[in-house]
C-alpha positions as CSV (number, residue, x, y, z in Angstrom):
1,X,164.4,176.9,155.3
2,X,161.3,177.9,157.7
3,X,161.7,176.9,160.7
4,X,158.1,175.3,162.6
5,X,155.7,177.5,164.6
6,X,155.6,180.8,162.8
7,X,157.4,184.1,160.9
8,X,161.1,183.2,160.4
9,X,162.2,187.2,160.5
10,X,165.9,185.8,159.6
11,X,166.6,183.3,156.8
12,X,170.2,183.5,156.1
13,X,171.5,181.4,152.5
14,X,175.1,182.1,151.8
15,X,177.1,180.4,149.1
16,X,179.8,181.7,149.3
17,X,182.2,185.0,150.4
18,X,185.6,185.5,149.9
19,X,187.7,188.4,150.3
20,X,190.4,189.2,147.6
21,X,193.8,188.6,148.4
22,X,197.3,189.9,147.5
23,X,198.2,189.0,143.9
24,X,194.6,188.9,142.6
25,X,193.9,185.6,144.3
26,X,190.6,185.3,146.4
27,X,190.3,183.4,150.3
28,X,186.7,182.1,151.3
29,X,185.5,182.7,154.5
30,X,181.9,181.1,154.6
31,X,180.9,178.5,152.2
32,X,177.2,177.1,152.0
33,X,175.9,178.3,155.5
34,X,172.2,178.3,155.9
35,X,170.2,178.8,159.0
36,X,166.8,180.4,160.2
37,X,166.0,182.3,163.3
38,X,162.0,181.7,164.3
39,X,160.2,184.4,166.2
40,X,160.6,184.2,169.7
41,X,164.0,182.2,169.1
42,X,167.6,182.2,169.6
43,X,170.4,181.4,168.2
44,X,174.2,181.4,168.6
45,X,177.3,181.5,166.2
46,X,179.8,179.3,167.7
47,X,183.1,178.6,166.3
48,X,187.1,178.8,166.4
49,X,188.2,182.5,165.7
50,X,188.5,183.2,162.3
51,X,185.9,180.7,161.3
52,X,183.3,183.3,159.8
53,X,181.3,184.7,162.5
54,X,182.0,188.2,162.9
55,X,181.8,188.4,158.7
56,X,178.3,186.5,159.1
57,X,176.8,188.8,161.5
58,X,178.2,191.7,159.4
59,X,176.3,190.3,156.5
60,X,173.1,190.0,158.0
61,X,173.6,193.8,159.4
62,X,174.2,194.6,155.7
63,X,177.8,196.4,156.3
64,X,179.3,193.9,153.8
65,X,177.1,193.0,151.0
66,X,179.9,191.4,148.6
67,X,178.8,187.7,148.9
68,X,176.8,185.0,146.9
69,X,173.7,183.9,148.3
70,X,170.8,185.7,150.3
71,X,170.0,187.0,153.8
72,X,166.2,188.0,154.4
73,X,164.8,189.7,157.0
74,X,161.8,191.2,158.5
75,X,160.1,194.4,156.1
76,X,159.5,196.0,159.3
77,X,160.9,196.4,162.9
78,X,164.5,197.0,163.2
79,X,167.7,195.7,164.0
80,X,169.6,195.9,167.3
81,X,173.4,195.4,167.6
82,X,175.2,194.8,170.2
83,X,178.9,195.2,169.1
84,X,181.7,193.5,170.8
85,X,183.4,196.8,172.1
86,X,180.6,198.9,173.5
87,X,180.5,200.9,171.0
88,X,179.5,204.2,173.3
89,X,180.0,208.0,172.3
90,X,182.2,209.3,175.2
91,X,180.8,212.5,175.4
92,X,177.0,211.3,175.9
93,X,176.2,210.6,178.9
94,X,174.3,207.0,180.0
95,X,170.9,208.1,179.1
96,X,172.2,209.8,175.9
97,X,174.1,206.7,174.5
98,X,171.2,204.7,175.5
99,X,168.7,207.1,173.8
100,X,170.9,207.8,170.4
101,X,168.5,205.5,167.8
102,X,165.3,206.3,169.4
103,X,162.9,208.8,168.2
104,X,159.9,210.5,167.3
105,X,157.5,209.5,170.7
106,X,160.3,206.5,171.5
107,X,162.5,209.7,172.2
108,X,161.0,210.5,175.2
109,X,160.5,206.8,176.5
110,X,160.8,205.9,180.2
111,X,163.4,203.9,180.5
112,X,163.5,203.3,184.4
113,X,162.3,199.4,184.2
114,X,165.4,198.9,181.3
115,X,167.9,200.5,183.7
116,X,166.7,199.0,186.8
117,X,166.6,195.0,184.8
118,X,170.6,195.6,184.0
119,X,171.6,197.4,187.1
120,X,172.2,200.9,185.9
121,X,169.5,202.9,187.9
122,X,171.8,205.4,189.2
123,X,174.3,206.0,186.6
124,X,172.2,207.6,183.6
125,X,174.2,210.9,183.9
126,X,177.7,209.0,184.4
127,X,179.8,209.0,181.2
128,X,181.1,206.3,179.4
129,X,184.8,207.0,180.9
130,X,183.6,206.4,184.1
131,X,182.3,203.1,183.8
132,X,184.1,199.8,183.8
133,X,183.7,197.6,181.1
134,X,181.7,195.6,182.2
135,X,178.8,198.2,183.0
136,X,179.9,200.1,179.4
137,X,178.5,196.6,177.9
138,X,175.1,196.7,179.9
139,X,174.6,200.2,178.5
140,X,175.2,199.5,175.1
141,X,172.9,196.5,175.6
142,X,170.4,199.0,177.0
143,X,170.5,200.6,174.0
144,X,170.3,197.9,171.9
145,X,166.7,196.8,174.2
146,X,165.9,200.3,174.3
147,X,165.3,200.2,170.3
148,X,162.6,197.1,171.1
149,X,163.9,195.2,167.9
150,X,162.3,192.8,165.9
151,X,165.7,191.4,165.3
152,X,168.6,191.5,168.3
153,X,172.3,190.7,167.4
């Protein structure tokens, strides 16, 4: 499962998951998926709702490890999510929600360049509440580019 031209830092092998249903009974969501992601590459989960894509990307983000099967990943770097909701804390403002997983010397970063690519320069002391959607999603995706992941989902 390596995909050509270097690192793979996702390899994803799932048998099988299944979540248990009322009277003891079990209903399979994913069954014998396998895929890679190379370095460098993307890739996009695309399906009819309710096929297994949310529950495969919560896999890989390891907030549902009940399955058969195995999803590797990169020893080091880290993970960026971008959630379908923005998924922003209403009482930080822009450059707060943006800044939340950074720290140490990334704490401090200047983030000018970020804000300026998605069209925020401006609004880093606006709070989430009043933003539109729209621009509530381009923060959260700041945040997630703000993080420099090895791995962006």
């Amino acid at each position: 499962m390596r995909a050509a031209g270097g690192p793979v830092p996702l390899e994803v092998d799932i048998r099988e998951k299944a979540f248990p249903t009322e009277g003891g009974g079990r209903l399979v969501t994913l069954r014998d998926l396998s895929f890679s992601v190379g370095e460098g590459r993307f890739a996009c989960l695309v399906g009819p709702s309710g096929c297994g894509k949310t529950t495969t990307l919560r896999l890989i983000l390891g907030l549902d490890e009940a399955f058969e099967g195995t999803i590797a990943k990169p020893d080091q770097g880290r993970t960026g999510v971008v959630f379908q909701e923005p998924r922003l804390l209403p009482w930080r403002s822009v450059d707060r929600n943006v800044r939340l997983p950074l720290s140490g010397a990334r704490a401090d970063a200047d983030l000018t360049g970020l804000y300026a690519t998605l069209g925020l320069t401006g609004m880093e002391d606006f709070f989430p509440g009043q933003l539109s959607l729209g621009l509530a999603r381009r923060v959260a995706l700041a945040r997630a580019f703000a993080l420099e992941p090895s791995l962006l989902l």
